[in-house]
Tab-separated table of C-alpha atoms and ligand atoms in Angstrom:
chain	number	residue	atom	x	y	z
W	1	UNK	CA	-18.112	12.437	11.721
W	2	UNK	CA	-19.159	9.861	8.964
W	3	UNK	CA	-19.023	6.810	11.176
W	4	UNK	CA	-17.802	6.417	14.977
W	5	UNK	CA	-16.487	4.240	17.024
W	6	UNK	CA	-20.057	3.957	18.440
W	7	UNK	CA	-21.416	4.169	15.275
W	8	UNK	CA	-19.820	0.816	13.868
W	9	UNK	CA	-20.843	-0.295	17.499
W	10	UNK	CA	-24.120	0.489	17.308
W	11	UNK	CA	-24.223	-1.076	13.892
W	12	UNK	CA	-23.108	-4.315	15.249
W	13	UNK	CA	-25.631	-4.149	17.927
W	14	UNK	CA	-28.002	-4.306	14.881
W	15	UNK	CA	-26.267	-7.203	14.427
W	16	UNK	CA	-27.308	-8.909	16.854
W	17	UNK	CA	-31.371	-8.788	15.566
W	18	UNK	CA	-30.075	-9.669	11.821
W	19	UNK	CA	-27.667	-12.182	13.606
W	20	UNK	CA	-24.725	-13.842	11.037
W	21	UNK	CA	-26.059	-14.168	7.700
W	22	UNK	CA	-26.191	-17.135	5.144
W	23	UNK	CA	-23.058	-18.992	4.585
W	24	UNK	CA	-21.084	-17.320	7.518
W	25	UNK	CA	-20.660	-13.698	6.760
W	26	UNK	CA	-22.280	-10.879	8.342
W	27	UNK	CA	-22.700	-7.522	7.567
W	28	UNK	CA	-23.181	-4.336	8.928
W	29	UNK	CA	-23.002	-0.660	8.479
W	30	UNK	CA	-26.282	-1.097	6.139
W	31	UNK	CA	-23.907	-3.303	3.604
W	32	UNK	CA	-26.928	-4.951	1.564
W	33	UNK	CA	-28.160	-8.326	2.481
W	34	UNK	CA	-27.667	-10.019	-0.436
W	35	UNK	CA	-24.891	-9.583	-2.307
W	36	UNK	CA	-25.315	-13.382	-3.817
W	37	UNK	CA	-21.917	-13.862	-5.969
W	38	UNK	CA	-18.688	-13.001	-5.416
W	39	UNK	CA	-15.585	-12.507	-7.785
W	40	UNK	CA	-13.168	-13.595	-5.680
W	41	UNK	CA	-13.297	-16.267	-2.018
W	42	UNK	CA	-10.034	-14.561	-0.078
W	43	UNK	CA	-8.854	-17.544	2.395
W	44	UNK	CA	-6.471	-15.658	4.686
W	45	UNK	CA	-4.990	-18.789	6.144
W	46	UNK	CA	-1.443	-20.248	7.698
W	47	UNK	CA	0.945	-22.135	5.660
W	48	UNK	CA	4.396	-23.420	5.385
W	49	UNK	CA	6.355	-21.337	2.183
W	50	UNK	CA	9.621	-22.502	1.229
W	51	UNK	CA	11.834	-19.243	1.461
W	52	UNK	CA	15.120	-20.601	2.132
W	53	UNK	CA	15.511	-24.032	-0.292
W	54	UNK	CA	14.796	-27.511	2.585
W	55	UNK	CA	13.391	-25.050	5.599
W	56	UNK	CA	9.977	-24.189	5.993
W	57	UNK	CA	8.756	-20.745	6.939
W	58	UNK	CA	5.030	-20.736	8.885
W	59	UNK	CA	4.109	-17.655	6.305
W	60	UNK	CA	0.316	-16.264	6.924
W	61	UNK	CA	-0.654	-16.793	3.195
W	62	UNK	CA	-3.975	-14.946	1.046
W	63	UNK	CA	-5.158	-18.123	-1.453
W	64	UNK	CA	-2.515	-20.611	-0.138
W	65	UNK	CA	0.702	-18.212	-0.892
W	66	UNK	CA	2.801	-15.149	0.057
W	67	UNK	CA	2.925	-12.624	-1.179
W	68	UNK	CA	-1.162	-13.481	-1.944
W	69	UNK	CA	-2.856	-14.122	-4.498
W	70	UNK	CA	-3.240	-11.370	-7.181
W	71	UNK	CA	-6.728	-9.995	-7.583
W	72	UNK	CA	-7.441	-8.230	-10.524
W	73	UNK	CA	-10.520	-6.546	-11.517
W	74	UNK	CA	-11.642	-3.415	-14.481
W	75	UNK	CA	-11.694	0.133	-14.329
W	76	UNK	CA	-15.120	1.172	-13.639
W	77	UNK	CA	-16.144	-2.197	-12.758
W	78	UNK	CA	-17.145	-4.311	-9.163
W	79	UNK	CA	-14.461	-6.051	-7.340
W	80	UNK	CA	-16.595	-8.001	-5.134
W	81	UNK	CA	-14.538	-10.311	-2.973
W	82	UNK	CA	-15.701	-13.038	0.047
W	83	UNK	CA	-13.242	-12.696	2.803
W	84	UNK	CA	-12.864	-15.926	5.240
W	85	UNK	CA	-10.763	-15.461	8.331
W	86	UNK	CA	-9.222	-18.699	9.086
W	87	UNK	CA	-5.604	-17.309	10.906
W	88	UNK	CA	-5.433	-17.536	14.733
W	89	UNK	CA	-6.561	-13.806	15.569
W	90	UNK	CA	-8.629	-10.872	14.392
W	91	UNK	CA	-7.949	-9.597	10.760
W	92	UNK	CA	-8.719	-7.102	8.258
W	93	UNK	CA	-8.586	-6.377	4.338
W	94	UNK	CA	-7.305	-2.575	3.907
W	95	UNK	CA	-7.353	-1.980	-0.400
W	96	UNK	CA	-4.240	0.220	-0.715
W	97	UNK	CA	-4.676	3.512	-3.043
W	98	UNK	CA	-7.512	2.579	-4.078
W	99	UNK	CA	-10.701	5.570	-3.520
W	100	UNK	CA	-13.401	3.649	-2.119
W	101	UNK	CA	-16.058	3.993	0.584
W	102	UNK	CA	-15.173	4.000	4.371
W	103	UNK	CA	-17.070	1.088	5.190
W	104	UNK	CA	-15.015	-1.434	3.092
W	105	UNK	CA	-11.530	0.412	3.834
W	106	UNK	CA	-10.696	-2.443	6.042
W	107	UNK	CA	-9.405	0.042	9.225
W	108	UNK	CA	-10.859	-1.822	12.413
W	109	UNK	CA	-13.575	0.199	14.273
W	110	UNK	CA	-13.097	2.988	11.520
W	111	UNK	CA	-14.688	1.155	8.889
W	112	UNK	CA	-15.238	-2.332	10.639
W	113	UNK	CA	-14.798	-4.652	13.184
W	114	UNK	CA	-12.107	-6.866	12.755
W	115	UNK	CA	-12.917	-9.706	11.180
W	116	UNK	CA	-12.527	-12.444	13.784
W	117	UNK	CA	-11.011	-16.077	13.329
W	118	UNK	CA	-13.865	-18.170	11.474
W	119	UNK	CA	-15.742	-15.366	10.461
W	120	UNK	CA	-16.255	-13.980	6.731
W	121	UNK	CA	-16.769	-10.992	5.559
W	122	UNK	CA	-17.930	-9.462	2.039
W	123	UNK	CA	-15.645	-6.243	0.218
W	124	UNK	CA	-17.183	-4.943	-2.144
W	125	UNK	CA	-16.350	-1.635	-3.867
W	126	UNK	CA	-16.011	-0.170	-7.678
W	127	UNK	CA	-12.641	1.277	-8.892
W	128	UNK	CA	-12.257	4.114	-10.645
W	129	UNK	CA	-8.843	3.954	-10.468
W	130	UNK	CA	-6.391	1.837	-13.119
W	131	UNK	CA	-2.729	0.548	-12.141
W	132	UNK	CA	-0.892	-1.536	-10.125
W	133	UNK	CA	-2.382	-0.961	-6.295
W	134	UNK	CA	-2.330	-3.640	-3.117
W	135	UNK	CA	-4.087	-5.355	-0.203
W	136	UNK	CA	-3.608	-6.169	2.982
W	137	UNK	CA	-4.455	-6.340	6.658
W	138	UNK	CA	-4.469	-3.463	9.319
W	139	UNK	CA	-4.267	-4.927	12.364
W	140	UNK	CA	-1.746	-6.377	13.665
W	141	UNK	CA	0.149	-4.788	11.116
W	142	UNK	CA	3.943	-5.911	11.731
W	143	UNK	CA	3.037	-9.363	12.162
W	144	UNK	CA	0.360	-9.931	9.814
W	145	UNK	CA	1.964	-8.097	6.918
W	146	UNK	CA	5.455	-9.371	8.338
W	147	UNK	CA	4.037	-12.773	8.119
W	148	UNK	CA	2.967	-12.761	4.227
W	149	UNK	CA	-0.424	-10.996	4.157
W	150	UNK	CA	0.187	-8.394	1.961
W	151	UNK	CA	-0.575	-9.384	-2.108
W	152	UNK	CA	-1.153	-7.315	-5.774
W	153	UNK	CA	-4.422	-5.847	-7.010
W	154	UNK	CA	-4.265	-4.902	-10.730
W	155	UNK	CA	-7.382	-2.983	-11.834
W	156	UNK	CA	-6.885	-3.214	-15.794
W	157	UNK	CA	-7.057	0.071	-18.009
W	158	UNK	CA	-11.451	0.195	-19.447
W	159	UNK	CA	-9.738	-0.163	-23.070
W	160	UNK	CA	-6.898	-2.316	-23.444
W	161	UNK	CA	-3.346	-0.542	-22.843
W	162	UNK	CA	-1.774	-1.101	-26.025
W	163	UNK	CA	0.550	-3.852	-23.073
W	164	UNK	CA	0.736	-7.418	-25.191
W	165	UNK	CA	2.923	-8.163	-22.775
W	166	UNK	CA	2.943	-7.591	-18.698
W	167	UNK	CA	4.175	-9.354	-15.096
W	168	UNK	CA	3.650	-8.621	-11.463
W	169	UNK	CA	6.996	-8.243	-9.208
W	170	UNK	CA	5.977	-8.405	-5.979
W	171	UNK	CA	8.732	-6.850	-3.706
W	172	UNK	CA	9.646	-8.598	-0.437
W	173	UNK	CA	11.831	-8.534	2.695
W	174	UNK	CA	11.269	-11.217	5.037
W	175	UNK	CA	11.916	-11.509	8.616
W	176	UNK	CA	13.590	-15.121	8.823
W	177	UNK	CA	17.044	-16.234	9.632
W	178	UNK	CA	18.664	-19.241	8.230
W	179	UNK	CA	16.343	-21.926	9.199
W	180	UNK	CA	13.437	-20.001	8.003
W	181	UNK	CA	11.688	-19.337	11.164
W	182	UNK	CA	10.584	-15.950	11.534
W	183	UNK	CA	12.707	-13.110	14.117
W	184	UNK	CA	10.987	-10.357	15.397
W	185	UNK	CA	9.363	-7.980	12.659
W	186	UNK	CA	9.629	-4.739	14.835
W	187	UNK	CA	12.707	-4.235	17.267
W	188	UNK	CA	12.127	-1.065	19.843
W	189	UNK	CA	15.674	0.131	18.793
W	190	UNK	CA	14.902	0.212	14.892
W	191	UNK	CA	11.255	1.237	15.330
W	192	UNK	CA	12.978	4.394	16.960
W	193	UNK	CA	14.913	4.682	13.886
W	194	UNK	CA	14.853	3.584	10.490
W	195	UNK	CA	12.004	0.497	10.768
W	196	UNK	CA	12.997	-3.153	11.481
W	197	UNK	CA	14.970	-4.298	8.016
W	198	UNK	CA	14.334	-7.986	7.048
W	199	UNK	CA	17.382	-9.688	5.254
W	200	UNK	CA	15.695	-12.054	2.950
W	201	UNK	CA	14.441	-10.326	-0.492
W	202	UNK	CA	11.936	-12.206	-2.749
W	203	UNK	CA	10.144	-11.388	-6.175
W	204	UNK	CA	6.496	-13.119	-5.664
W	205	UNK	CA	8.253	-15.071	-2.807
W	206	UNK	CA	11.370	-16.333	-4.600
W	207	UNK	CA	14.536	-14.995	-3.679
W	208	UNK	CA	16.215	-13.600	-6.948
W	209	UNK	CA	14.592	-15.522	-9.439
W	210	UNK	CA	15.258	-15.316	-13.518
W	211	UNK	CA	12.294	-14.042	-15.022
W	212	UNK	CA	12.231	-14.943	-18.815
W	213	UNK	CA	10.764	-12.273	-21.075
W	214	UNK	CA	10.062	-11.928	-24.976
W	215	UNK	CA	12.787	-10.463	-26.685
W	216	UNK	CA	12.466	-7.408	-28.488
W	217	UNK	CA	9.028	-6.779	-26.737
W	218	UNK	CA	8.009	-3.610	-24.460
W	219	UNK	CA	6.953	-5.599	-21.273
W	220	UNK	CA	4.604	-4.117	-18.841
W	221	UNK	CA	7.129	-4.470	-15.022
W	222	UNK	CA	4.085	-3.389	-12.356
W	223	UNK	CA	6.588	-3.514	-9.248
W	224	UNK	CA	5.063	-3.403	-6.183
W	225	UNK	CA	7.051	-2.672	-2.929
W	226	UNK	CA	5.003	-4.828	-0.186
W	227	UNK	CA	7.689	-5.294	1.745
W	228	UNK	CA	7.112	-3.207	6.122
W	229	UNK	CA	9.737	-1.119	6.462
W	230	UNK	CA	12.737	-1.585	3.348
W	231	UNK	CA	13.063	1.838	0.770
W	232	UNK	CA	13.881	0.003	-2.149
W	233	UNK	CA	16.654	1.888	-4.542
W	234	UNK	CA	15.170	0.188	-7.740
W	235	UNK	CA	17.694	0.291	-10.891
W	236	UNK	CA	18.194	-2.126	-14.125
W	237	UNK	CA	21.663	-0.745	-15.285
W	238	UNK	CA	21.727	-1.475	-19.488
W	239	UNK	CA	18.113	-1.966	-19.718
W	240	UNK	CA	16.083	0.339	-21.747
W	241	UNK	CA	12.910	1.134	-19.399
W	242	UNK	CA	10.913	3.957	-19.167
W	243	UNK	CA	8.504	4.389	-16.149
W	244	UNK	CA	4.414	5.101	-17.614
W	245	UNK	CA	2.370	4.941	-13.778
W	246	UNK	CA	4.181	5.489	-10.262
W	247	UNK	CA	1.777	4.887	-7.552
W	248	UNK	CA	-1.414	3.534	-9.942
W	249	UNK	CA	-0.929	6.907	-11.343
W	250	UNK	CA	-0.014	7.027	-15.100
W	251	UNK	CA	2.528	9.913	-16.012
W	252	UNK	CA	4.151	11.553	-19.297
W	253	UNK	CA	6.888	8.323	-19.840
W	254	UNK	CA	9.858	9.471	-19.065
W	255	UNK	CA	13.365	7.020	-18.753
W	256	UNK	CA	13.834	5.087	-15.746
W	257	UNK	CA	16.785	6.625	-15.089
W	258	UNK	CA	19.322	5.680	-12.332
W	259	UNK	CA	17.423	4.922	-9.620
W	260	UNK	CA	14.191	5.024	-8.222
W	261	UNK	CA	13.033	4.666	-5.007
W	262	UNK	CA	10.599	2.442	-4.080
W	263	UNK	CA	9.149	3.003	-0.564
W	264	UNK	CA	6.906	0.648	1.218
W	265	UNK	CA	3.752	0.509	-0.299
W	266	UNK	CA	4.773	2.105	-3.414
W	267	UNK	CA	4.314	1.062	-6.815
W	268	UNK	CA	5.831	1.889	-9.786
W	269	UNK	CA	4.946	0.477	-13.412
W	270	UNK	CA	7.902	0.207	-15.893
W	271	UNK	CA	7.487	-0.304	-19.597
W	272	UNK	CA	10.815	-2.499	-20.804
W	273	UNK	CA	12.521	-2.839	-23.786
W	274	UNK	CA	13.843	-6.410	-23.665
W	275	UNK	CA	17.124	-7.022	-25.237
W	276	UNK	CA	18.089	-9.657	-28.033
W	277	UNK	CA	17.250	-13.028	-27.004
W	278	UNK	CA	19.424	-14.536	-25.028
W	279	UNK	CA	21.332	-11.521	-23.063
W	280	UNK	CA	20.115	-10.985	-19.927
W	281	UNK	CA	19.546	-7.962	-16.824
W	282	UNK	CA	19.431	-7.405	-13.708
W	283	UNK	CA	17.234	-5.691	-11.542
W	284	UNK	CA	18.831	-4.199	-8.716
W	285	UNK	CA	18.343	-2.881	-5.342
W	286	UNK	CA	21.074	-0.187	-5.063
W	287	UNK	CA	23.810	-2.520	-5.778
W	288	UNK	CA	22.052	-5.898	-5.020
W	289	UNK	CA	20.734	-8.352	-7.459
W	290	UNK	CA	17.079	-8.793	-7.126
W	291	UNK	CA	16.423	-10.744	-10.264
W	292	UNK	CA	17.589	-11.304	-13.477
W	293	UNK	CA	15.726	-10.272	-16.416
W	294	UNK	CA	16.482	-13.081	-19.538
W	295	UNK	CA	15.811	-12.837	-22.906
W	296	UNK	CA	13.608	-15.175	-24.979
W	297	UNK	CA	13.444	-15.635	-28.267
W	298	UNK	CA	9.673	-15.121	-29.576
W	299	UNK	CA	7.709	-15.089	-33.355
W	300	UNK	CA	5.651	-11.671	-32.272
W	301	UNK	CA	6.450	-8.976	-34.118
W	302	UNK	CA	8.895	-6.329	-32.382
W	303	UNK	CA	7.337	-4.229	-30.166
W	304	UNK	CA	6.746	-0.941	-29.944
W	305	UNK	CA	6.282	2.022	-27.013
W	306	UNK	CA	2.864	1.798	-26.337
W	307	UNK	CA	1.332	5.298	-26.683
W	308	UNK	CA	1.105	6.904	-22.599
W	309	UNK	CA	-2.043	5.529	-20.039
W	310	UNK	CA	-4.913	7.299	-19.701
W	311	UNK	CA	-5.098	9.935	-16.967
W	312	UNK	CA	-7.571	8.819	-13.817
W	313	UNK	CA	-10.618	10.551	-12.740
W	314	UNK	CA	-8.872	12.437	-10.308
W	315	UNK	CA	-10.449	15.873	-9.601
W	316	UNK	CA	-7.833	18.306	-10.121
W	317	UNK	CA	-6.863	20.472	-6.712
W	318	UNK	CA	-7.783	23.887	-7.136
W	319	UNK	CA	-4.261	25.956	-5.343
W	320	UNK	CA	-5.768	29.034	-5.997
W	321	UNK	CA	-8.611	28.828	-3.601
W	322	UNK	CA	-6.941	25.787	-1.257
W	323	UNK	CA	-6.612	26.665	2.160
W	324	UNK	CA	-3.388	25.077	3.118
W	325	UNK	CA	-2.660	22.592	6.115
W	326	UNK	CA	0.780	21.485	7.875
W	327	UNK	CA	1.759	18.383	9.252
W	328	UNK	CA	5.099	17.971	10.962
W	329	UNK	CA	6.487	15.022	11.441
W	330	UNK	CA	8.888	14.206	14.090
W	331	UNK	CA	10.620	11.946	16.296
W	332	UNK	CA	8.975	11.763	19.926
W	333	UNK	CA	11.745	10.055	21.208
W	334	UNK	CA	10.834	8.745	24.972
W	335	UNK	CA	10.509	5.044	25.487
W	336	UNK	CA	7.898	5.617	27.998
W	337	UNK	CA	8.743	4.115	31.186
W	338	UNK	CA	5.555	2.212	31.721
W	339	UNK	CA	5.163	0.535	28.446
W	340	UNK	CA	4.613	-3.028	29.992
W	341	UNK	CA	3.273	-5.783	28.521
W	342	UNK	CA	0.811	-5.378	25.417
W	343	UNK	CA	1.251	-1.807	26.258
W	344	UNK	CA	2.780	0.077	22.697
W	345	UNK	CA	5.920	2.265	22.890
W	346	UNK	CA	6.208	5.581	21.181
W	347	UNK	CA	8.700	6.986	18.908
W	348	UNK	CA	6.996	8.817	16.647
W	349	UNK	CA	3.855	12.524	15.755
W	350	UNK	CA	2.567	14.028	13.860
W	351	UNK	CA	1.291	17.926	15.385
W	352	UNK	CA	2.572	16.292	18.712
W	353	UNK	CA	0.200	13.602	18.656
W	354	UNK	CA	1.068	9.894	19.144
W	355	UNK	CA	-1.584	7.371	17.696
W	356	UNK	CA	-1.627	4.604	20.079
W	357	UNK	CA	-2.282	1.753	18.757
W	358	UNK	CA	-4.455	-0.196	21.233
W	359	UNK	CA	-6.533	2.827	21.536
W	360	UNK	CA	-9.746	2.006	19.472
W	361	UNK	CA	-10.761	5.545	19.497
W	362	UNK	CA	-7.964	7.896	18.520
W	363	UNK	CA	-9.821	8.190	14.945
W	364	UNK	CA	-13.023	9.843	16.982
W	365	UNK	CA	-10.504	12.810	17.740
W	366	UNK	CA	-8.568	13.469	13.825
W	367	UNK	CA	-5.551	15.464	13.368
W	368	UNK	CA	-7.670	17.592	10.617
W	369	UNK	CA	-11.097	18.085	9.812
W	370	UNK	CA	-12.028	18.876	5.527
W	371	UNK	CA	-14.852	20.314	4.494
W	372	UNK	CA	-16.148	17.403	1.487
W	373	UNK	CA	-15.132	19.226	-2.115
W	374	UNK	CA	-13.075	21.729	-0.695
W	375	UNK	CA	-9.381	22.398	-2.253
W	376	UNK	CA	-6.682	21.837	0.303
W	377	UNK	CA	-2.939	21.696	0.067
W	378	UNK	CA	-1.147	20.076	2.954
W	379	UNK	CA	2.220	20.761	4.165
W	380	UNK	CA	4.299	17.792	4.999
W	381	UNK	CA	7.609	18.715	6.743
W	382	UNK	CA	9.637	15.533	7.889
W	383	UNK	CA	11.561	17.086	11.237
W	384	UNK	CA	13.611	13.495	11.714
W	385	UNK	CA	16.710	11.595	10.168
W	386	UNK	CA	15.008	9.234	8.267
W	387	UNK	CA	12.157	9.042	5.691
W	388	UNK	CA	8.497	8.475	5.720
W	389	UNK	CA	6.817	6.927	3.066
W	390	UNK	CA	3.464	9.153	3.796
W	391	UNK	CA	0.057	7.511	3.112
W	392	UNK	CA	-3.192	8.635	2.516
W	393	UNK	CA	-6.079	6.688	2.271
W	394	UNK	CA	-9.271	7.138	0.373
W	395	UNK	CA	-8.165	9.862	-1.856
W	396	UNK	CA	-5.555	10.839	-4.284
W	397	UNK	CA	-3.448	13.656	-3.874
W	398	UNK	CA	-1.595	15.188	-6.004
W	399	UNK	CA	2.709	16.424	-5.176
W	400	UNK	CA	2.774	19.692	-6.346
W	401	UNK	CA	6.859	20.773	-4.450
W	402	UNK	CA	9.828	20.266	-2.140
W	403	UNK	CA	12.089	21.945	-1.453
W	404	UNK	CA	14.719	19.517	-1.749
W	405	UNK	CA	14.012	18.508	-5.041
W	406	UNK	CA	12.537	19.467	-8.693
W	407	UNK	CA	8.738	18.355	-8.914
W	408	UNK	CA	7.257	17.198	-11.514
W	409	UNK	CA	4.156	17.196	-10.239
W	410	UNK	CA	1.743	13.219	-10.010
W	411	UNK	CA	-0.736	12.060	-8.845
W	412	UNK	CA	-0.426	8.985	-6.443
W	413	UNK	CA	-1.456	7.474	-2.475
W	414	UNK	CA	1.649	7.506	-0.991
W	415	UNK	CA	4.754	10.320	-0.998
W	416	UNK	CA	8.020	9.185	-0.025
W	417	UNK	CA	9.126	12.669	2.409
W	418	UNK	CA	12.796	12.931	2.571
W	419	UNK	CA	15.308	13.076	6.008
W	420	UNK	CA	13.925	16.949	6.805
W	421	UNK	CA	12.466	17.498	3.536
W	422	UNK	CA	9.474	19.572	3.393
W	423	UNK	CA	6.747	19.460	0.373
W	424	UNK	CA	3.164	20.538	-0.527
W	425	UNK	CA	0.736	17.959	-1.629
W	426	UNK	CA	-2.352	18.981	-2.945
W	427	UNK	CA	-6.336	16.971	-2.806
W	428	UNK	CA	-10.097	17.758	-3.225
W	429	UNK	CA	-11.219	16.690	-0.438
W	430	UNK	CA	-14.127	14.031	-2.611
W	431	UNK	CA	-14.436	11.617	-0.400
W	432	UNK	CA	-16.652	11.679	3.517
W	433	UNK	CA	-15.077	9.865	6.193
W	434	UNK	CA	-12.567	9.116	8.415
W	435	UNK	CA	-9.181	8.280	7.218
W	436	UNK	CA	-6.371	6.961	7.876
W	437	UNK	CA	-2.700	8.990	7.319
W	438	UNK	CA	0.442	7.357	8.046
W	439	UNK	CA	4.393	6.534	7.320
W	440	UNK	CA	4.102	3.353	6.200
W	441	UNK	CA	7.031	1.956	7.727
W	442	UNK	CA	5.090	-0.432	9.720
W	443	UNK	CA	7.345	0.175	12.879
W	444	UNK	CA	6.869	3.682	12.383
W	445	UNK	CA	3.614	3.591	12.136
W	446	UNK	CA	2.628	1.133	14.806
W	447	UNK	CA	4.965	3.230	17.460
W	448	UNK	CA	2.962	6.417	16.812
W	449	UNK	CA	3.215	8.373	12.882
W	450	UNK	CA	-0.731	7.539	12.518
W	451	UNK	CA	-3.405	10.163	11.851
W	452	UNK	CA	-6.797	10.582	11.158
W	453	UNK	CA	-8.399	13.016	8.754
W	454	UNK	CA	-11.817	12.963	8.387
W	455	UNK	CA	-13.754	14.568	5.361
W	456	UNK	CA	-17.262	15.965	6.401
Q	1	C2O	CU1	-1.103	0.455	3.050
Q	1	C2O	CU2	-2.794	2.089	6.107
Q	1	C2O	O1	-2.066	1.506	4.341
Q	2	CU	CU1	-4.564	2.489	2.052
Q	3	CU	CU1	8.291	6.802	8.501
C-alpha cells in the first residue's frame, strides 16, 4: 500500500519538526514546502443563504455560496487551491472524477489528515481530463454535503471546443423545512432504503429559476448532480438537445432522448439548440420543473452543432487479457443492537464487508489489490432493490456491458447500477494508491457501502 494510515501519521510526526509552515499552511506526505502561488483561495465557512424567500438557512459554503464557487482550470495545467477551513469541524476536499495523485484525493487518513478548524491545506494537482467535475468533502459527508459543501469544477478543453456559450447547472436537493431550517440529512430507515431525500430542489441555489439563453445558439449545459441521494430523471420536452459528454468524458453526440437518469455525483454535458426568441422550455426531473429555459433575442449568427469533443487521454483496457473481479452490493440488513451514540449503522456491504465510517483503519484492509498497469474487468452485481451510483476514485473506467440494457461503451467515474442489475466495467490500473470505491448515495456510503481498492 502506498499510503497507509501509519505513513500518514508518521508524516504528521515529521510535521512536528517542520511545524506549521508560513501562512498557516501545513504540508505532509512529501508536498513541496514552497508553493508560493495558488489559483484559488477557497474558504469553507458557515453563512446564511436564502433558499426559501424570507427565510434563512444556516448553510456551509465554499467561497460564501452554496453550491460553492465554480472552479475552472485548463486541461493539462495545474489547479492550485489554497483551502482554509473556517467550519466548526474537520473537513477535506475530494475532487470528484479528477485523476490525480492519492495525496491530493481528499480522503481522510488515506490521502491526508482532516483539515482542522482554522487550518489551511494546499491542493495542487494537474488536471489530465477536460470536462465537468465537482468537489466536496469526504468527512461527515451527509451533513457537510447536505449543508451545501458541494461545488462545480470545470476543466476546459486544451483547445477551444466550438461551444460559444455555456452554463453550469448545479442540481441540489435540500433537506429543509418550510422555515428554511435543516432537517435530518440521514434517517436510518431511509438510509436502509433509497437514501434520505431532500424536499427542495434548486439549480445554482435557486428553486425553479428562469435561465435566459441566446436564441438560435447552441449552448453547452453542464448539468451536475451534487445532491446527496436523489437521482434526477432529466428531461427537456420539445427541446433539441444532444448529449456531448457523460461524467466528464466525451461521447459520440446523441440525442438526449426521453429521460436521462442522473444519479448523485453524475454529470451530463448537453448541447441545446436554443429555440427562437420568446419561446421557453422546461427542464424537468420526471414531471417536476427544475428550471425554465427562456430564449432571448441575440444579434449573433445562428449557431451550429459543434464537432464532438476530443477524447480524454484514458488508457484503453484490453478485455482479452483482463482479469475479472466480482463485486456484490448487498443489503446487510441489521440495525446493530449495540448501536449507541456515535456508532454507525450498518445496512450495506460490498462482498460481505461493510465500511465503518468511524473506523480510521478500514482503508488498511482493501477489498481488492490490483497490479499497477494491470487490466481489469469489474463485474458489479446489485443484489438489492435500490439503485446505487457506484463511484471509483483515482481512475476512470469504461462501462462495457449490462444484463439490463444495451451498452454503447463510455468512460466514466460513476455508474448508476440499477436494481438487481449486473454490469461490467473495465479499467487499466494505472494510478497507484488506495482508492475509495463507493455508492454515491451518501447515506448508503455512510452505512457500509464503501470499500478501498489498492493499486500497487
Ligand atoms: Cu464524489 Cu468518494 O466521492
Ligand atoms: Cu470521487
Ligand atoms: Cu447506494
